[in-house]
mmCIF file of C-alpha atoms in Angstrom:
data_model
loop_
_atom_site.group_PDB
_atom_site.id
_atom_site.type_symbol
_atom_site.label_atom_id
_atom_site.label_comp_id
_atom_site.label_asym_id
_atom_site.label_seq_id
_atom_site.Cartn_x
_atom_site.Cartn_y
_atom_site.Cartn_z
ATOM 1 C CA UNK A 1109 69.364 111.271 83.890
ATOM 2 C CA UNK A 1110 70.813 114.194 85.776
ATOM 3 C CA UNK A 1111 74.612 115.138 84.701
ATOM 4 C CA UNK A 1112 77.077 116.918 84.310
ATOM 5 C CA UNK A 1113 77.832 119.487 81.502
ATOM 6 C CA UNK A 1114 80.971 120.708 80.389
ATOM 7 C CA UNK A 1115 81.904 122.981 77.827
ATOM 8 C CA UNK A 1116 83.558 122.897 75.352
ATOM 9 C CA UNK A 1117 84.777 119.393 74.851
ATOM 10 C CA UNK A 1118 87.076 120.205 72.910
ATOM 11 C CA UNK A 1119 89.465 122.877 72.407
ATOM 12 C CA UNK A 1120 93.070 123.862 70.234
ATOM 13 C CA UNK A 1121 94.673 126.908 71.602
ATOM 14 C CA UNK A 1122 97.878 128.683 70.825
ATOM 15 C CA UNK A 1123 100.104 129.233 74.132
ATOM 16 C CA UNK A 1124 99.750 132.271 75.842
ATOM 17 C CA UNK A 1125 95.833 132.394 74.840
ATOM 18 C CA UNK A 1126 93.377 132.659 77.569
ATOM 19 C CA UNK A 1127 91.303 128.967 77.696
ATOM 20 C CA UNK A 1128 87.960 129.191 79.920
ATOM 21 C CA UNK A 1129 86.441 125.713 80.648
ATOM 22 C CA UNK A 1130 82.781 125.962 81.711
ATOM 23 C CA UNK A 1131 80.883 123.329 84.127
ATOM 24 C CA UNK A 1132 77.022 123.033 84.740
ATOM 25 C CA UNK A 1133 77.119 120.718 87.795
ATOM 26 C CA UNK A 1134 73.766 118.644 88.733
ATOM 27 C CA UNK A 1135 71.007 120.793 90.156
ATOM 28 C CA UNK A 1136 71.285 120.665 94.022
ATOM 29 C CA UNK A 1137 74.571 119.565 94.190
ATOM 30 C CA UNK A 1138 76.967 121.792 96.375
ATOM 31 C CA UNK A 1139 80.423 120.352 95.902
ATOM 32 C CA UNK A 1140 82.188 120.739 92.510
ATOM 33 C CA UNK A 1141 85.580 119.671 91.740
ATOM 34 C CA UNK A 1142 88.313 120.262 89.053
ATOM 35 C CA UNK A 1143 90.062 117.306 87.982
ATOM 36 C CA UNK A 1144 92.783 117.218 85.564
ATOM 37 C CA UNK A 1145 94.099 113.761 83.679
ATOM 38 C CA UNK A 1146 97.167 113.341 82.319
ATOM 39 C CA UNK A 1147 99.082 110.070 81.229
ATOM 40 C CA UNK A 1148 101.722 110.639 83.409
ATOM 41 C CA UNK A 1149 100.055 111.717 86.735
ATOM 42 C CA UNK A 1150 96.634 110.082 86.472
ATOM 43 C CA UNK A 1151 93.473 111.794 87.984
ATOM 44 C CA UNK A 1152 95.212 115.335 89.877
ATOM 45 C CA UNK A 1153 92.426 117.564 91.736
ATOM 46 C CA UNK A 1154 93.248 120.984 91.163
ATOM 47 C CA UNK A 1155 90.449 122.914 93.425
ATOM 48 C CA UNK A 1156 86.758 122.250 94.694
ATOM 49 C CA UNK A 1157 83.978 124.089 96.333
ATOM 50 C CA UNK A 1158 81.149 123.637 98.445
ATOM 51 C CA UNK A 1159 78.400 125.876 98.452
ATOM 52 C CA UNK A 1160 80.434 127.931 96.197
ATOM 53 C CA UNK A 1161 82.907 128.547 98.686
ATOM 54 C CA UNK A 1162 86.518 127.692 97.393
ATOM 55 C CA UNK A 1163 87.815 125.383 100.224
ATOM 56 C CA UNK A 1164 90.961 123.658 98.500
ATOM 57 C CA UNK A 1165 92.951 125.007 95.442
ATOM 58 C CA UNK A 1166 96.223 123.746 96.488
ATOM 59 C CA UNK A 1167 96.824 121.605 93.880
ATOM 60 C CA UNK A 1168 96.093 124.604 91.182
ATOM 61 C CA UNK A 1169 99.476 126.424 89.594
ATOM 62 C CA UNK A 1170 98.079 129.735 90.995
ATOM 63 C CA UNK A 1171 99.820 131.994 88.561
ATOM 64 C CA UNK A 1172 98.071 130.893 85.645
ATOM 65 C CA UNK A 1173 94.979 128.791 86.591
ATOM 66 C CA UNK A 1174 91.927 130.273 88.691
ATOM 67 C CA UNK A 1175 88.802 128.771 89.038
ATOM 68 C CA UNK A 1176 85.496 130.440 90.102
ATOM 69 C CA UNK A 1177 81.696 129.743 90.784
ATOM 70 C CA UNK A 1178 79.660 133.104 89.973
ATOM 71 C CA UNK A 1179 76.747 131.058 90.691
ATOM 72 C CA UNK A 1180 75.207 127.397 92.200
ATOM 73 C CA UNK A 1181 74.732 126.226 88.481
ATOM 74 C CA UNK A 1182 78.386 127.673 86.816
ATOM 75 C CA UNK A 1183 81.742 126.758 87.628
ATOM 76 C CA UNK A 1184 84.503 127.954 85.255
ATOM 77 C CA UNK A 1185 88.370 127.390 85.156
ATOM 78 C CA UNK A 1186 90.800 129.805 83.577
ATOM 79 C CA UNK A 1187 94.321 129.407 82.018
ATOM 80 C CA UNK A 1188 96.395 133.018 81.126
ATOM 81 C CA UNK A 1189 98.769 132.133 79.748
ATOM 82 C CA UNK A 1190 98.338 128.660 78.468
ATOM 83 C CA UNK A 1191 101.128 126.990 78.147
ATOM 84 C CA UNK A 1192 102.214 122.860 76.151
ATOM 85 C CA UNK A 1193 102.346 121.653 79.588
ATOM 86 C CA UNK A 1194 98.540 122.523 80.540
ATOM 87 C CA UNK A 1195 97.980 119.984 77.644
ATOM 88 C CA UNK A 1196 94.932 117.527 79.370
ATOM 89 C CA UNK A 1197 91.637 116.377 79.871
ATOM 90 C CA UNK A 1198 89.798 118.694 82.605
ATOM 91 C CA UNK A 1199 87.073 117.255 84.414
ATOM 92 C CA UNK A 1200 84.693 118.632 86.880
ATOM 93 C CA UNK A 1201 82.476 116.666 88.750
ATOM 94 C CA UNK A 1202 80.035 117.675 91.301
ATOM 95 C CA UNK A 1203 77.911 115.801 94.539
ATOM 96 C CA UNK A 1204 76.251 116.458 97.747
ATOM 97 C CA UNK A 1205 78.484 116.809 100.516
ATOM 98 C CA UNK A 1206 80.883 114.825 100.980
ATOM 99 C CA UNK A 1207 79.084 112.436 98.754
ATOM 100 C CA UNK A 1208 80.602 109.304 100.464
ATOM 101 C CA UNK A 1209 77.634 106.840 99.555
ATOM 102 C CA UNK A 1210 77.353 107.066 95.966
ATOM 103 C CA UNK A 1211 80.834 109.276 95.148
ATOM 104 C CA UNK A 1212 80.745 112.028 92.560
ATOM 105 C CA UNK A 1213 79.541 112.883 89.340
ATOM 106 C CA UNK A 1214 81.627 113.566 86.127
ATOM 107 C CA UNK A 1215 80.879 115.429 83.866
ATOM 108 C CA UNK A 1216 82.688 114.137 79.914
ATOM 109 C CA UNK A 1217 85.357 116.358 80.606
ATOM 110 C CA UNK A 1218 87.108 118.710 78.280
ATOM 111 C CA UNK A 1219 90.272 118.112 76.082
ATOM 112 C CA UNK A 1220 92.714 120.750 75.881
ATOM 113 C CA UNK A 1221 95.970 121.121 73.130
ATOM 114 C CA UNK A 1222 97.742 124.283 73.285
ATOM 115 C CA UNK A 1223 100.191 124.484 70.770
ATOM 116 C CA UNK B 708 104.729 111.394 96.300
ATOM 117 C CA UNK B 709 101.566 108.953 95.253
ATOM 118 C CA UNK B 710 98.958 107.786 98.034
ATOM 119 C CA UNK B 711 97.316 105.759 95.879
ATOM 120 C CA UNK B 712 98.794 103.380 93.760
ATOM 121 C CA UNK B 713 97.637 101.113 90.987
ATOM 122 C CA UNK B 714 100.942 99.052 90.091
ATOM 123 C CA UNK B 715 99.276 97.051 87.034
ATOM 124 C CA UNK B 716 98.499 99.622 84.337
ATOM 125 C CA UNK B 717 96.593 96.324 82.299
ATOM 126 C CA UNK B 718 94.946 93.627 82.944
ATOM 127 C CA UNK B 719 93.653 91.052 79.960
ATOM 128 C CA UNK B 720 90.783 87.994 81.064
ATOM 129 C CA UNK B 721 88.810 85.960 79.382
ATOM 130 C CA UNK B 722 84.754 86.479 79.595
ATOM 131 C CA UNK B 723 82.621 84.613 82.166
ATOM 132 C CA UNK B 724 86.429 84.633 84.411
ATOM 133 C CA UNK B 725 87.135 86.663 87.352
ATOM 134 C CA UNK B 726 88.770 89.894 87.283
ATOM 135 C CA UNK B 727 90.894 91.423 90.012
ATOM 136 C CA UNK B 728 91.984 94.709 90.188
ATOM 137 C CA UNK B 729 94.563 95.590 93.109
ATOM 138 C CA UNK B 730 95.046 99.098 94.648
ATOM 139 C CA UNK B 731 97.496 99.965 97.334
ATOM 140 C CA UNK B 732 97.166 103.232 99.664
ATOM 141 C CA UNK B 733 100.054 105.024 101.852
ATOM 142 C CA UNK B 734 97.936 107.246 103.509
ATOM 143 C CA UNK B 735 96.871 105.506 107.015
ATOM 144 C CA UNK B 736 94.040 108.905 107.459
ATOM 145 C CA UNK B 737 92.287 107.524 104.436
ATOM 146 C CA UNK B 738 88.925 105.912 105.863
ATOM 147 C CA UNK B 739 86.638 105.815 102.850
ATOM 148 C CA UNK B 740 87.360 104.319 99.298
ATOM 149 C CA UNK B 741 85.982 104.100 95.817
ATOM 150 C CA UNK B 742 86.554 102.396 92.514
ATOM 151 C CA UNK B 743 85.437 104.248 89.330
ATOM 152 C CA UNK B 744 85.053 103.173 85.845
ATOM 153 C CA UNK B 745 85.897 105.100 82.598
ATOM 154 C CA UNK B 746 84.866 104.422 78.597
ATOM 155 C CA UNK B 747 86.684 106.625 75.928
ATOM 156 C CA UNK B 748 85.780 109.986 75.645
ATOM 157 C CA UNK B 749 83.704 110.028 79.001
ATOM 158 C CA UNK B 750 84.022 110.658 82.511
ATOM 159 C CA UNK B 751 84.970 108.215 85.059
ATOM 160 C CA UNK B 752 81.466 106.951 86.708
ATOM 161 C CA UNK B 753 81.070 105.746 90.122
ATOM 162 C CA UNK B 754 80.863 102.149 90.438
ATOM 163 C CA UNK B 755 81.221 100.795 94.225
ATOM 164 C CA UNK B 756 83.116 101.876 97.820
ATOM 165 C CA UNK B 757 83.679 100.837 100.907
ATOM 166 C CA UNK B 758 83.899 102.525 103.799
ATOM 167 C CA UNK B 759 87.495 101.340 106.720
ATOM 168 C CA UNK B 760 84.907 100.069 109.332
ATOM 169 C CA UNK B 761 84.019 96.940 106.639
ATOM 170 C CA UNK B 762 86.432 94.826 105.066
ATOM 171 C CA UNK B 763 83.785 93.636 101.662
ATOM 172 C CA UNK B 764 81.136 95.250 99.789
ATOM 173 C CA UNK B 765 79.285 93.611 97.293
ATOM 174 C CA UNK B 766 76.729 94.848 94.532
ATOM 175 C CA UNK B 767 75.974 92.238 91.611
ATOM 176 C CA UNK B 768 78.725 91.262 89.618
ATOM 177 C CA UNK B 769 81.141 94.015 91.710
ATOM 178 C CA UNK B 770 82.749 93.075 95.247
ATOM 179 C CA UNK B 771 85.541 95.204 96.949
ATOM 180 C CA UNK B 772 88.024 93.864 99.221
ATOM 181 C CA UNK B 773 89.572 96.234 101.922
ATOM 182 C CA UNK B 774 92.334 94.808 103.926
ATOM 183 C CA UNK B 775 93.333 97.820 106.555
ATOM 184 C CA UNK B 776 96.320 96.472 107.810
ATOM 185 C CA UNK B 777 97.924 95.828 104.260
ATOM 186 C CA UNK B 778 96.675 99.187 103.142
ATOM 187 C CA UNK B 779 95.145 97.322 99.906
ATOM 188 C CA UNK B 780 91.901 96.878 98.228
ATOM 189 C CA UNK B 781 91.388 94.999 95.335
ATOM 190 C CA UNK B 782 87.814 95.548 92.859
ATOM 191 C CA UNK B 783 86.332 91.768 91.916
ATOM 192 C CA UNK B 784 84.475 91.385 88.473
ATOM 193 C CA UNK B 785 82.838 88.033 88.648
ATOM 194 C CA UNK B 786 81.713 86.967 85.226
ATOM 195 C CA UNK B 787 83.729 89.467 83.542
ATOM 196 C CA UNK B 788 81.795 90.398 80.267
ATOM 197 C CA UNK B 789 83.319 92.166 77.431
ATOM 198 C CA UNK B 790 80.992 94.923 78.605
ATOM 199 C CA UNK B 791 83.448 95.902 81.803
ATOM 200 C CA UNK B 792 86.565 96.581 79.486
ATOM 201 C CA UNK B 793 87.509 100.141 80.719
ATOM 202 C CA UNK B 794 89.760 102.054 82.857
ATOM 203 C CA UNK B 795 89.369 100.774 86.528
ATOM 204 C CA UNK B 796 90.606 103.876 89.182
ATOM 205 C CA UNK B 797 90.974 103.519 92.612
ATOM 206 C CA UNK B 798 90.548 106.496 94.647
ATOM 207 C CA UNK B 799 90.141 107.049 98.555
ATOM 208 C CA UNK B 800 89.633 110.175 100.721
ATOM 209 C CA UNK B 801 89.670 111.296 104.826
ATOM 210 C CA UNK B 802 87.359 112.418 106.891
ATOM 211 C CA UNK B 803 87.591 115.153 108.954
ATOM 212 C CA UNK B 804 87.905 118.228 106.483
ATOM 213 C CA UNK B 805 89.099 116.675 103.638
ATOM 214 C CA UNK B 806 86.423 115.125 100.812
ATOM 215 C CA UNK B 807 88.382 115.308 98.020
ATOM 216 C CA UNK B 808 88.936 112.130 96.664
ATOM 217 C CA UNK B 809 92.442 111.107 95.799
ATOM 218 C CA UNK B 810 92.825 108.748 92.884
ATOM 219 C CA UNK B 811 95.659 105.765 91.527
ATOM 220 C CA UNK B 812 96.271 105.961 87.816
ATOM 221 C CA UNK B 813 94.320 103.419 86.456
ATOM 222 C CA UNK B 814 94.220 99.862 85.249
ATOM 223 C CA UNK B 815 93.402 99.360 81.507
ATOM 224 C CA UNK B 816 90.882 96.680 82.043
ATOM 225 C CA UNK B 817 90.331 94.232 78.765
ATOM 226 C CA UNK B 818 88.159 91.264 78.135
ATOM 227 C CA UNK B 819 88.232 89.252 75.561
ATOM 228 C CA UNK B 820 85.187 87.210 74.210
#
């Protein structure tokens, strides 16, 4: 079964440490996505790509968040500072396209407490 | 301001009953929609969407409802098993430069043997 991989699931981090989540996203797929879940405002998209181009990273605090994909098989998502508030589970999920017959894939996500 | 809203954050039925899971949208550029499922400690997987030009699609036990002029879907689980107790998210997206999927928060989903 093809998936996605994120790493690491889990991470503790004092605030104002750098936190770098890492995404492998199915082979051949050439739209990745960051997700973030929180209780209070559900499933937010923070950026995507296609074709590792970064078309949308509106919904992405840009002075502390950036995301990147050095290559078709690595996307990665960096917090400096981190701060209580960034608190979450991160998801990235990745498809073909706009992937409108059979959605997106996600990876397990990764769960993030700064303290 | 939230396009996509899931009022009920639970729902509770019985096994073998229907379950109906409601989902309201603002945006009238949305043209495509999806319903995803999520277990504990896993990523929401892709269950079943349905695109503005149809008003029902139907795979097994899964059927979704779109009713344009309401701006409302609603996900049907008919038998419900035990099995589909998750987190049920609605999510839709436009066409025409935008992909990105845009998603409610969630129903907590529970069915009791």
């Amino acid at each position: 079964d093809a998936r996605v991989t994120q790493t690491p699931r889990h991470k503790v981090t004092e605030m104002g440490q750098e936190v770098t989540m890492r995404c492998q996203p199915i082979l051949g797929h050439n739209t990745v996505f960051w997700y973030r879940q929180t209780m209070m405002q559900g499933l937010e998209l923070l950026a995507y790509f296609r074709n590792r181009a970064p078309l949308d990273d509106s919904g992405m605090p840009k002075d502390r968040f950036s995301a990147e994909m050095p290559d078709a098989t690595l996307a990665t998502l960096k917090i400096q500072p981190s701060e209580p508030r960034d608190s979450a589970v991160y998801f990235c999920a990745s498809g073909l396209d706009a992937g409108r017959d059979y959605g997106y894939t996600f990876g397990s996500g990764t769960r993030l407490t700064v303290v | 301001d939230q396009q996509v809203k899931q009022n009920s954050p639970s729902l509770s039925v019985q096994e073998g009953r229907i379950s109906i899971l409601n989902c309201d949208y603002t945006n009238s550029m949305f043209d495509y929609f999806l319903w995803y499922k999520k277990y504990p400690a896993e990523g929401p997987t892709f269950l079943i969407s349905i695109s503005s030009i149809k008003d029902k699609n139907e795979d097994g036990r899964f059927t979704v409802f779109l009713n344009k002029s309401a701006k409302h879907l609603s996900l049907h689980i008919v038998p419900s098993q035990p099995g589909d107790s998750a987190v049920y998210f609605c999510a839709a997206s436009a066409w025409g430069g935008s992909e990105k999927l845009v998603f409610g928060k969630g129903t907590k989903l529970t069915v009791n043997p």
